Coordinates of N, CA and C and ligand atoms in Angstrom, one line a residue:
M1 N -49.0 104.9 102.1 CA -50.0 104.4 101.2 C -49.6 103.2 100.5
E2 N -50.5 102.2 100.4 CA -50.1 101.0 99.7 C -50.3 101.3 98.2
M3 N -49.3 100.9 97.4 CA -49.4 101.1 96.0 C -49.9 99.8 95.3
T4 N -50.8 100.0 94.3 CA -51.2 98.8 93.6 C -50.1 98.5 92.5
D5 N -49.8 97.2 92.5 CA -48.9 96.8 91.4 C -49.7 96.7 90.1
I6 N -49.6 97.7 89.3 CA -50.5 97.8 88.1 C -50.4 96.6 87.2
A7 N -49.1 96.2 87.0 CA -48.9 95.0 86.1 C -49.6 93.8 86.6
A8 N -49.6 93.6 87.9 CA -50.1 92.3 88.5 C -51.6 92.5 88.8
A9 N -52.2 93.7 88.7 CA -53.5 93.9 89.1 C -54.5 93.2 88.1
P10 N -55.6 92.7 88.7 CA -56.6 92.1 87.7 C -57.1 93.1 86.7
R11 N -57.4 92.7 85.5 CA -57.8 93.6 84.5 C -59.3 93.6 84.2
I12 N -59.8 94.8 84.0 CA -61.2 94.9 83.7 C -61.3 95.4 82.2
V13 N -61.9 94.7 81.3 CA -62.1 95.2 80.0 C -63.4 95.9 80.0
L14 N -63.5 97.2 79.6 CA -64.7 97.9 79.5 C -64.8 98.4 78.1
T15 N -65.9 97.9 77.4 CA -66.0 98.4 76.0 C -67.2 99.4 75.8
G16 N -67.0 100.2 74.8 CA -68.1 101.1 74.4 C -68.2 101.1 72.9
F17 N -69.3 101.6 72.3 CA -69.5 101.5 70.9 C -69.2 102.9 70.2
E18 N -68.7 102.8 69.0 CA -68.7 104.1 68.2 C -70.1 104.6 67.9
P19 N -70.2 105.8 67.5 CA -71.6 106.3 67.2 C -72.2 105.5 66.1
F20 N -73.6 105.5 66.1 CA -74.3 104.8 65.1 C -75.6 105.6 64.8
D21 N -76.4 105.1 63.8 CA -77.7 105.7 63.4 C -77.6 107.2 63.3
Q22 N -76.6 107.7 62.6 CA -76.4 109.1 62.3 C -76.1 110.0 63.5
D23 N -75.8 109.4 64.6 CA -75.4 110.2 65.8 C -73.9 110.6 65.7
R24 N -73.5 111.6 66.3 CA -72.1 112.0 66.3 C -71.3 111.6 67.5
I25 N -72.0 111.1 68.5 CA -71.4 110.7 69.8 C -72.1 109.5 70.3
N26 N -71.4 108.6 71.1 CA -72.1 107.5 71.7 C -71.6 107.5 73.2
P27 N -72.5 107.7 74.1 CA -72.1 107.8 75.5 C -71.4 106.6 76.0
S28 N -71.7 105.4 75.4 CA -71.1 104.2 75.9 C -69.6 104.3 75.7
W29 N -69.1 104.8 74.6 CA -67.7 105.0 74.4 C -67.1 106.1 75.3
E30 N -67.9 107.2 75.4 CA -67.4 108.3 76.3 C -67.2 107.9 77.7
V31 N -68.1 107.0 78.2 CA -68.0 106.5 79.6 C -66.7 105.6 79.7
A32 N -66.6 104.7 78.7 CA -65.5 103.7 78.8 C -64.2 104.5 78.7
R33 N -64.1 105.5 77.8 CA -62.9 106.3 77.6 C -62.6 107.1 78.9
A34 N -63.6 107.6 79.6 CA -63.4 108.4 80.8 C -62.8 107.5 81.9
L35 N -63.1 106.2 81.9 CA -62.7 105.3 82.9 C -61.4 104.5 82.6
D36 N -60.9 104.8 81.4 CA -59.7 104.0 81.0 C -58.5 104.3 81.9
G37 N -57.9 103.3 82.5 CA -56.8 103.4 83.4 C -57.2 103.6 84.9
A38 N -58.5 103.7 85.1 CA -59.0 103.8 86.5 C -58.8 102.6 87.3
Q39 N -58.5 102.7 88.6 CA -58.3 101.6 89.5 C -59.6 101.5 90.3
I40 N -60.3 100.3 90.2 CA -61.5 100.1 90.8 C -61.4 98.8 91.6
A41 N -61.6 98.8 92.9 CA -61.5 97.6 93.8 C -60.3 96.8 93.4
G42 N -59.2 97.4 93.2 CA -58.0 96.6 92.9 C -57.8 96.2 91.4
G43 N -58.8 96.5 90.6 CA -58.7 96.1 89.2 C -58.3 97.4 88.4
V44 N -57.7 97.2 87.2 CA -57.4 98.3 86.3 C -58.2 98.2 85.1
V45 N -58.9 99.3 84.7 CA -59.8 99.4 83.6 C -59.0 99.6 82.3
H46 N -59.3 98.7 81.3 CA -58.8 98.9 79.9 C -60.0 99.2 79.0
A47 N -60.1 100.4 78.5 CA -61.2 100.7 77.6 C -60.9 100.3 76.2
L48 N -62.0 99.8 75.5 CA -61.9 99.3 74.1 C -63.1 99.7 73.4
Q49 N -62.8 100.4 72.2 CA -64.0 100.8 71.4 C -64.3 99.7 70.4
L50 N -65.6 99.4 70.3 CA -66.1 98.4 69.3 C -66.8 99.1 68.2
P51 N -66.6 98.6 66.9 CA -67.4 99.2 65.8 C -68.8 98.7 65.9
C52 N -69.8 99.6 65.5 CA -71.2 99.2 65.5 C -71.5 98.4 64.3
V53 N -70.9 97.2 64.2 CA -71.0 96.4 63.0 C -71.1 94.9 63.5
F54 N -72.1 94.2 63.0 CA -72.3 92.8 63.3 C -71.0 92.1 62.9
G55 N -70.5 91.1 63.7 CA -69.3 90.4 63.3 C -68.1 91.1 63.7
A56 N -67.8 92.2 63.1 CA -66.6 93.0 63.4 C -66.5 93.4 64.8
A57 N -67.6 93.7 65.4 CA -67.6 94.1 66.9 C -67.1 93.0 67.7
V58 N -67.5 91.8 67.4 CA -67.1 90.6 68.2 C -65.7 90.3 68.0
E59 N -65.2 90.4 66.7 CA -63.7 90.2 66.5 C -62.9 91.2 67.3
T60 N -63.3 92.4 67.3 CA -62.5 93.4 68.1 C -62.5 93.1 69.6
L61 N -63.7 92.7 70.1 CA -63.8 92.3 71.5 C -62.9 91.1 71.8
H62 N -62.9 90.1 70.9 CA -62.1 88.9 71.1 C -60.6 89.2 71.1
Q63 N -60.2 90.1 70.2 CA -58.8 90.5 70.2 C -58.4 91.2 71.6
G64 N -59.3 92.0 72.1 CA -59.0 92.7 73.4 C -58.9 91.7 74.5
L65 N -59.8 90.6 74.5 CA -59.8 89.6 75.5 C -58.5 88.8 75.5
V66 N -58.0 88.5 74.3 CA -56.8 87.8 74.1 C -55.6 88.6 74.6
Q67 N -55.6 89.9 74.3 CA -54.5 90.8 74.7 C -54.5 91.0 76.2
W68 N -55.6 91.2 76.8 CA -55.6 91.7 78.2 C -55.9 90.6 79.2
Q69 N -56.5 89.5 78.8 CA -56.8 88.4 79.7 C -57.4 88.9 81.0
P70 N -58.6 89.6 80.8 CA -59.2 90.2 82.0 C -59.9 89.2 82.9
S71 N -60.2 89.6 84.1 CA -61.0 88.8 85.0 C -62.4 89.3 85.0
L72 N -62.6 90.5 84.4 CA -64.0 91.0 84.4 C -64.1 91.7 83.0
V73 N -65.3 91.4 82.3 CA -65.5 92.1 81.0 C -66.9 92.7 81.1
V74 N -67.0 94.0 80.9 CA -68.3 94.7 80.9 C -68.4 95.5 79.6
C75 N -69.4 95.2 78.8 CA -69.6 95.9 77.6 C -70.8 96.9 77.8
L76 N -70.6 98.1 77.3 CA -71.6 99.2 77.4 C -72.2 99.5 76.0
G77 N -73.4 99.9 76.0 CA -74.0 100.3 74.8 C -75.1 101.4 75.1
L78 N -75.5 102.2 74.1 CA -76.5 103.2 74.2 C -77.9 102.6 74.0
A79 N -78.8 102.9 74.9 CA -80.2 102.5 74.6 C -81.0 103.8 74.7
G80 N -81.2 104.5 73.6 CA -81.9 105.7 73.6 C -83.3 105.5 74.0
G81 N -83.9 106.4 74.8 CA -85.2 106.2 75.3 C -85.3 105.6 76.7
R82 N -84.2 105.1 77.2 CA -84.2 104.7 78.6 C -83.7 105.8 79.5
A83 N -84.2 105.8 80.8 CA -83.9 106.9 81.7 C -82.8 106.5 82.7
S84 N -82.6 105.2 82.8 CA -81.7 104.7 83.9 C -80.5 103.9 83.2
I85 N -79.5 103.7 84.0 CA -78.4 102.8 83.6 C -78.9 101.4 83.9
M86 N -78.8 100.5 82.9 CA -79.5 99.2 83.1 C -78.6 98.0 82.8
P87 N -78.1 97.4 83.8 CA -77.5 96.1 83.6 C -78.5 95.1 82.9
E88 N -78.0 94.4 81.9 CA -78.9 93.5 81.2 C -78.8 92.1 81.8
R89 N -80.0 91.5 82.0 CA -80.0 90.1 82.6 C -79.6 89.0 81.6
V90 N -80.1 89.2 80.3 CA -80.0 88.0 79.4 C -79.6 88.4 78.0
A91 N -78.8 87.6 77.4 CA -78.4 87.8 76.0 C -79.1 86.7 75.2
I92 N -79.8 87.0 74.1 CA -80.4 85.9 73.3 C -79.7 85.7 71.9
N93 N -79.9 84.5 71.4 CA -79.2 84.1 70.2 C -80.0 84.5 69.0
M94 N -80.1 85.8 68.8 CA -80.9 86.4 67.7 C -80.4 87.7 67.3
D95 N -80.1 87.8 66.0 CA -79.9 89.1 65.3 C -81.1 89.5 64.5
D96 N -81.7 90.6 64.8 CA -82.9 91.1 64.1 C -82.9 92.6 64.1
A97 N -82.2 93.2 63.1 CA -81.8 94.6 63.1 C -83.0 95.5 62.6
R98 N -83.3 96.5 63.4 CA -84.3 97.4 63.0 C -83.8 98.4 62.0
I99 N -82.5 98.7 62.1 CA -81.8 99.6 61.1 C -80.5 98.9 60.7
P100 N -79.9 99.4 59.6 CA -78.6 98.8 59.2 C -77.5 99.2 60.2
D101 N -76.5 98.3 60.3 CA -75.3 98.7 61.2 C -74.4 99.6 60.4
N102 N -73.3 100.0 61.0 CA -72.4 101.0 60.3 C -71.7 100.5 59.1
A103 N -71.9 99.2 58.7 CA -71.4 98.7 57.5 C -72.5 98.4 56.5
G104 N -73.7 98.8 56.9 CA -74.9 98.7 56.0 C -75.5 97.3 56.0
H105 N -75.1 96.5 57.0 CA -75.7 95.1 57.1 C -76.9 95.2 58.0
Q106 N -78.0 94.4 57.6 CA -79.2 94.4 58.4 C -79.7 93.0 58.5
P107 N -79.1 92.2 59.4 CA -79.5 90.8 59.5 C -80.9 90.7 60.1
I108 N -81.8 89.9 59.6 CA -83.1 89.7 60.1 C -83.3 88.2 60.5
D109 N -83.7 88.0 61.7 CA -84.0 86.7 62.2 C -82.9 85.6 62.0
V110 N -81.7 86.0 62.3 CA -80.6 85.0 62.2 C -80.0 84.8 63.5
P111 N -79.5 83.6 63.8 CA -78.8 83.4 65.1 C -77.5 84.1 65.2
V112 N -77.1 84.5 66.3 CA -75.7 85.1 66.5 C -74.7 84.0 66.3
V113 N -74.9 82.9 66.9 CA -74.1 81.7 66.7 C -75.0 80.5 66.4
R114 N -74.7 79.9 65.2 CA -75.5 78.7 64.8 C -75.4 77.5 65.8
D115 N -76.4 76.8 66.0 CA -76.4 75.6 66.8 C -75.9 75.9 68.2
A116 N -76.2 77.0 68.8 CA -75.8 77.4 70.1 C -77.0 77.6 71.0
P117 N -76.8 77.7 72.3 CA -78.0 77.9 73.2 C -78.8 79.1 72.8
A118 N -80.1 79.0 73.2 CA -81.0 80.1 72.9 C -80.6 81.4 73.6
A119 N -80.0 81.3 74.8 CA -79.8 82.4 75.6 C -78.7 82.2 76.7
Y120 N -78.1 83.2 77.2 CA -77.2 83.1 78.3 C -77.6 84.2 79.3
F121 N -77.5 83.9 80.6 CA -77.6 85.0 81.6 C -76.3 85.7 81.8
S122 N -76.4 86.9 82.1 CA -75.2 87.7 82.6 C -74.6 87.0 83.8
T123 N -73.3 87.0 83.9 CA -72.7 86.4 85.1 C -72.2 87.6 86.0
L124 N -72.7 88.8 85.8 CA -72.4 89.9 86.7 C -73.5 89.9 87.8
P125 N -73.2 90.5 89.0 CA -74.2 90.6 90.0 C -75.1 91.8 89.8
I126 N -76.0 91.6 88.8 CA -76.8 92.7 88.3 C -77.6 93.5 89.3
K127 N -78.1 92.8 90.3 CA -78.9 93.5 91.3 C -78.0 94.3 92.3
A128 N -76.9 93.7 92.7 CA -75.9 94.4 93.5 C -75.4 95.6 92.8
M129 N -75.2 95.5 91.5 CA -74.8 96.7 90.7 C -75.8 97.8 90.8
V130 N -77.1 97.4 90.6 CA -78.2 98.4 90.6 C -78.2 99.0 92.0
R131 N -78.0 98.2 93.1 CA -78.1 98.8 94.4 C -76.9 99.8 94.6
Q132 N -75.7 99.4 94.2 CA -74.6 100.3 94.4 C -74.7 101.6 93.6
M133 N -75.3 101.4 92.4 CA -75.5 102.7 91.6 C -76.5 103.6 92.2
R134 N -77.6 103.0 92.7 CA -78.6 103.8 93.4 C -78.0 104.5 94.7
E135 N -77.2 103.7 95.4 CA -76.6 104.3 96.6 C -75.6 105.5 96.3
A136 N -75.1 105.4 95.0 CA -74.2 106.5 94.6 C -75.0 107.7 94.0
G137 N -76.3 107.5 94.0 CA -77.2 108.6 93.6 C -77.5 108.6 92.1
V138 N -77.3 107.4 91.5 CA -77.5 107.3 90.0 C -78.7 106.4 89.7
P139 N -79.7 106.9 88.9 CA -80.8 106.1 88.5 C -80.4 104.8 87.8
A140 N -80.8 103.6 88.3 CA -80.4 102.4 87.7 C -81.5 101.4 87.9
A141 N -81.6 100.4 87.0 CA -82.6 99.3 87.1 C -82.1 98.2 86.2
V142 N -82.6 96.9 86.6 CA -82.3 95.8 85.8 C -83.1 95.8 84.5
S143 N -82.6 95.4 83.4 CA -83.3 95.3 82.1 C -83.4 93.8 81.8
N144 N -84.5 93.4 81.2 CA -84.6 92.0 80.8 C -84.6 91.8 79.3
T145 N -84.2 92.8 78.6 CA -83.9 92.7 77.2 C -82.9 93.7 76.7
A146 N -81.8 93.1 76.0 CA -80.8 94.0 75.4 C -81.1 94.2 74.0
G147 N -82.3 93.9 73.5 CA -82.7 94.1 72.1 C -82.2 93.0 71.3
T148 N -82.2 93.3 69.9 CA -81.7 92.3 69.0 C -80.7 92.9 68.0
F149 N -80.1 94.0 68.3 CA -79.2 94.7 67.4 C -77.8 94.4 67.9
V150 N -76.8 95.3 67.6 CA -75.4 94.9 67.8 C -75.1 94.7 69.3
C151 N -75.8 95.4 70.1 CA -75.5 95.3 71.6 C -75.7 93.8 72.0
N152 N -76.9 93.4 71.8 CA -77.2 92.0 72.1 C -76.3 91.0 71.5
H153 N -76.0 91.3 70.2 CA -75.0 90.4 69.4 C -73.7 90.3 70.1
V154 N -73.1 91.4 70.6 CA -71.8 91.4 71.3 C -72.0 90.7 72.6
F155 N -73.1 91.0 73.3 CA -73.4 90.4 74.7 C -73.5 88.9 74.5
Y156 N -74.2 88.4 73.5 CA -74.4 87.0 73.4 C -73.0 86.3 73.0
A157 N -72.3 86.9 72.1 CA -71.0 86.4 71.7 C -70.0 86.3 72.9
L158 N -70.0 87.4 73.7 CA -69.2 87.4 74.9 C -69.5 86.2 75.8
M159 N -70.8 86.1 76.1 CA -71.2 85.0 77.1 C -71.0 83.6 76.5
H160 N -71.1 83.5 75.2 CA -70.9 82.2 74.6 C -69.4 81.9 74.7
R161 N -68.5 82.9 74.5 CA -67.1 82.6 74.6 C -66.7 82.3 76.1
L162 N -67.2 83.1 77.0 CA -66.9 82.9 78.4 C -67.4 81.5 78.9
A163 N -68.5 81.1 78.4 CA -69.1 79.8 78.8 C -68.2 78.6 78.3
R164 N -67.6 78.9 77.1 CA -66.9 77.7 76.5 C -65.4 77.7 76.8
R165 N -64.8 78.9 76.7 CA -63.3 78.9 76.7 C -62.7 79.4 78.0
A166 N -63.2 80.4 78.6 CA -62.5 81.0 79.7 C -62.7 80.2 81.0
G167 N -61.8 80.4 81.9 CA -61.9 79.8 83.2 C -63.2 80.3 83.9
P168 N -63.6 79.5 85.0 CA -64.8 79.9 85.6 C -64.7 81.3 86.4
G169 N -63.5 81.8 86.5 CA -63.4 83.0 87.3 C -63.7 84.3 86.4
V170 N -63.9 84.1 85.1 CA -64.1 85.4 84.3 C -65.6 85.7 84.3
R171 N -65.9 86.9 84.8 CA -67.2 87.4 84.8 C -67.5 88.3 83.6
G172 N -68.7 88.3 83.0 CA -69.0 89.2 81.9 C -70.4 89.5 81.9
G173 N -70.7 90.6 81.2 CA -72.1 91.1 81.0 C -72.1 92.4 80.2
F174 N -73.4 92.9 80.2 CA -73.6 94.1 79.4 C -74.5 95.1 80.2
I175 N -74.2 96.4 80.0 CA -75.0 97.4 80.6 C -75.4 98.5 79.5
H176 N -76.6 98.8 79.5 CA -77.1 99.9 78.6 C -77.1 101.2 79.3
V177 N -76.7 102.2 78.7 CA -76.7 103.6 79.3 C -77.7 104.5 78.5
P178 N -78.2 105.5 79.1 CA -79.1 106.4 78.5 C -78.4 107.4 77.5
A179 N -79.2 108.1 76.7 CA -78.6 109.1 75.8 C -78.0 110.3 76.7
L180 N -77.1 111.0 76.1 CA -76.6 112.2 76.7 C -77.6 113.4 76.5
P181 N -77.5 114.4 77.3 CA -78.4 115.6 77.2 C -78.3 116.2 75.8
Q182 N -77.1 116.2 75.2 CA -77.0 116.9 73.9 C -77.7 116.0 72.8
Q183 N -77.8 114.7 73.0 CA -78.5 113.9 72.1 C -80.0 114.1 72.3
A184 N -80.5 114.1 73.5 CA -81.9 114.3 73.8 C -82.4 115.7 73.4
A185 N -81.5 116.6 73.3 CA -81.9 118.0 72.9 C -82.4 118.0 71.4
Q186 N -82.0 117.0 70.7 CA -82.4 116.9 69.3 C -83.8 116.2 69.2
Q187 N -84.2 115.5 70.2 CA -85.5 114.7 70.1 C -86.3 115.0 71.4
A188 N -87.3 115.8 71.2 CA -88.2 116.2 72.3 C -88.7 114.9 73.0
G189 N -88.6 115.0 74.3 CA -89.2 113.9 75.1 C -88.3 112.7 75.4
M190 N -87.1 112.7 74.8 CA -86.1 111.6 75.1 C -85.4 111.8 76.4
P191 N -85.5 110.8 77.3 CA -84.8 110.9 78.6 C -83.3 110.9 78.3
S192 N -82.5 111.5 79.3 CA -81.1 111.6 79.1 C -80.4 111.6 80.5
M193 N -79.1 111.4 80.5 CA -78.3 111.4 81.7 C -76.9 112.0 81.4
G194 N -76.5 113.0 82.2 CA -75.2 113.6 81.9 C -74.0 112.6 82.0
L195 N -73.0 113.0 81.3 CA -71.8 112.1 81.2 C -71.2 111.8 82.6
E196 N -71.1 112.8 83.5 CA -70.5 112.6 84.8 C -71.3 111.6 85.6
V197 N -72.6 111.7 85.5 CA -73.5 110.8 86.3 C -73.3 109.4 85.7
Q198 N -73.2 109.3 84.4 CA -73.1 108.0 83.8 C -71.7 107.3 84.3
V199 N -70.7 108.2 84.3 CA -69.4 107.7 84.7 C -69.4 107.2 86.2
L200 N -70.1 108.0 87.0 CA -70.2 107.7 88.4 C -71.0 106.4 88.6
G201 N -72.0 106.2 87.8 CA -72.8 105.0 87.9 C -72.0 103.7 87.4
I202 N -71.3 103.9 86.3 CA -70.5 102.7 85.8 C -69.4 102.4 86.8
R203 N -68.8 103.4 87.4 CA -67.8 103.1 88.4 C -68.3 102.3 89.5
A204 N -69.5 102.7 90.0 CA -70.2 102.0 91.1 C -70.5 100.5 90.7
A205 N -71.0 100.4 89.4 CA -71.3 99.1 88.9 C -70.1 98.2 88.8
L206 N -69.0 98.7 88.4 CA -67.8 97.9 88.3 C -67.3 97.5 89.7
H207 N -67.4 98.5 90.6 CA -67.0 98.2 92.0 C -67.8 97.0 92.5
A208 N -69.1 97.0 92.3 CA -70.0 95.9 92.7 C -69.5 94.6 92.0
A209 N -69.2 94.7 90.7 CA -68.9 93.5 90.0 C -67.5 92.9 90.5
M210 N -66.7 93.7 91.0 CA -65.4 93.3 91.5 C -65.5 92.7 92.9
T211 N -66.5 93.2 93.6 CA -66.5 92.9 95.1 C -67.6 91.9 95.5
V212 N -68.7 91.9 94.8 CA -69.8 91.1 95.3 C -69.8 89.7 94.6
Q213 N -69.6 88.7 95.4 CA -69.5 87.3 94.8 C -70.9 86.8 94.5
H214 N -71.8 86.8 95.5 CA -73.1 86.3 95.3 C -74.1 87.5 95.3
D215 N -74.9 87.5 94.2 CA -75.8 88.6 94.0 C -76.8 88.7 95.1
V216 N -77.3 89.9 95.3 CA -78.4 90.1 96.3 C -79.7 89.7 95.6
H217 N -80.7 89.4 96.4 CA -82.0 89.0 95.8 C -83.0 90.0 96.4
E218 N -83.3 91.0 95.5 CA -84.3 92.0 95.9 C -84.8 92.6 94.6
T219 N -85.9 93.3 94.6 CA -86.4 93.9 93.4 C -85.5 95.0 92.9
A220 N -85.3 95.1 91.6 CA -84.3 96.1 91.1 C -84.8 96.5 89.7
G221 N -86.1 96.4 89.5 CA -86.6 96.8 88.2 C -87.1 98.2 88.1
Q222 N -87.7 98.5 86.9 CA -88.2 99.9 86.7 C -89.4 100.1 87.6
L223 N -89.7 101.4 87.9 CA -90.8 101.7 88.7 C -92.1 101.5 87.9
H224 N -92.1 101.7 86.6 CA -93.3 101.5 85.9 C -93.4 100.1 85.2
Ligands
PCA1 N1 -76.3 100.6 71.1 C1 -76.9 99.7 70.0 C2 -75.7 99.2 69.3 C3 -74.6 100.2 69.6 C4 -75.1 100.9 70.8 O1 -74.4 101.7 71.5 C5 -77.7 98.6 70.6 O2 -78.4 98.8 71.7 O3 -77.8 97.5 70.1

């Protein structure tokens, strides 16, 4: 068996958020933690937890990128109410918080980065990721909005950084995951997905991001 030289292997930074909005768990971190150290398509996953705080989340992410110098950066977040794992297509330059973050801040209608572009597209192969997740038996669809809370904030800051500083080889983007069954059990009617299925899906998505150079062109949206 051929052994991967771990030290020389490309690094994948996979972030998840701490719990927020009075929740005790955040599936995005549980998934990232479960995949920490995993080898996927020759890359090694480094999990990093981000605070659910405007500004501080970006600082923590930037420290991780400096430390690990990854070739792939995928940030995860919870989107309660969604039934599928959803790679996000676009990050917008807008903070507009519906609720305060974990530090009590609630920015309204302010840019993530002043005098910067209105939006960035993900540089992940989002449709190939959806295809490979579906082939693995995991509900998945492309999303066209990451919202305007801390998830979009981190996503925008990541894409702004990659567009300006990193070499053209570094790919990055954001994926929203559904609530866990134990979270949905508190709110009648909320869709959910078990942790093992989420981990299977994100593993497939990372595999696609590591192996697919040019995205496929096919419909990959929600059924409704
Ligand atoms: N979801 C929130 C922030 C942290 C998280 O996991 C969001 O969608 O913005």
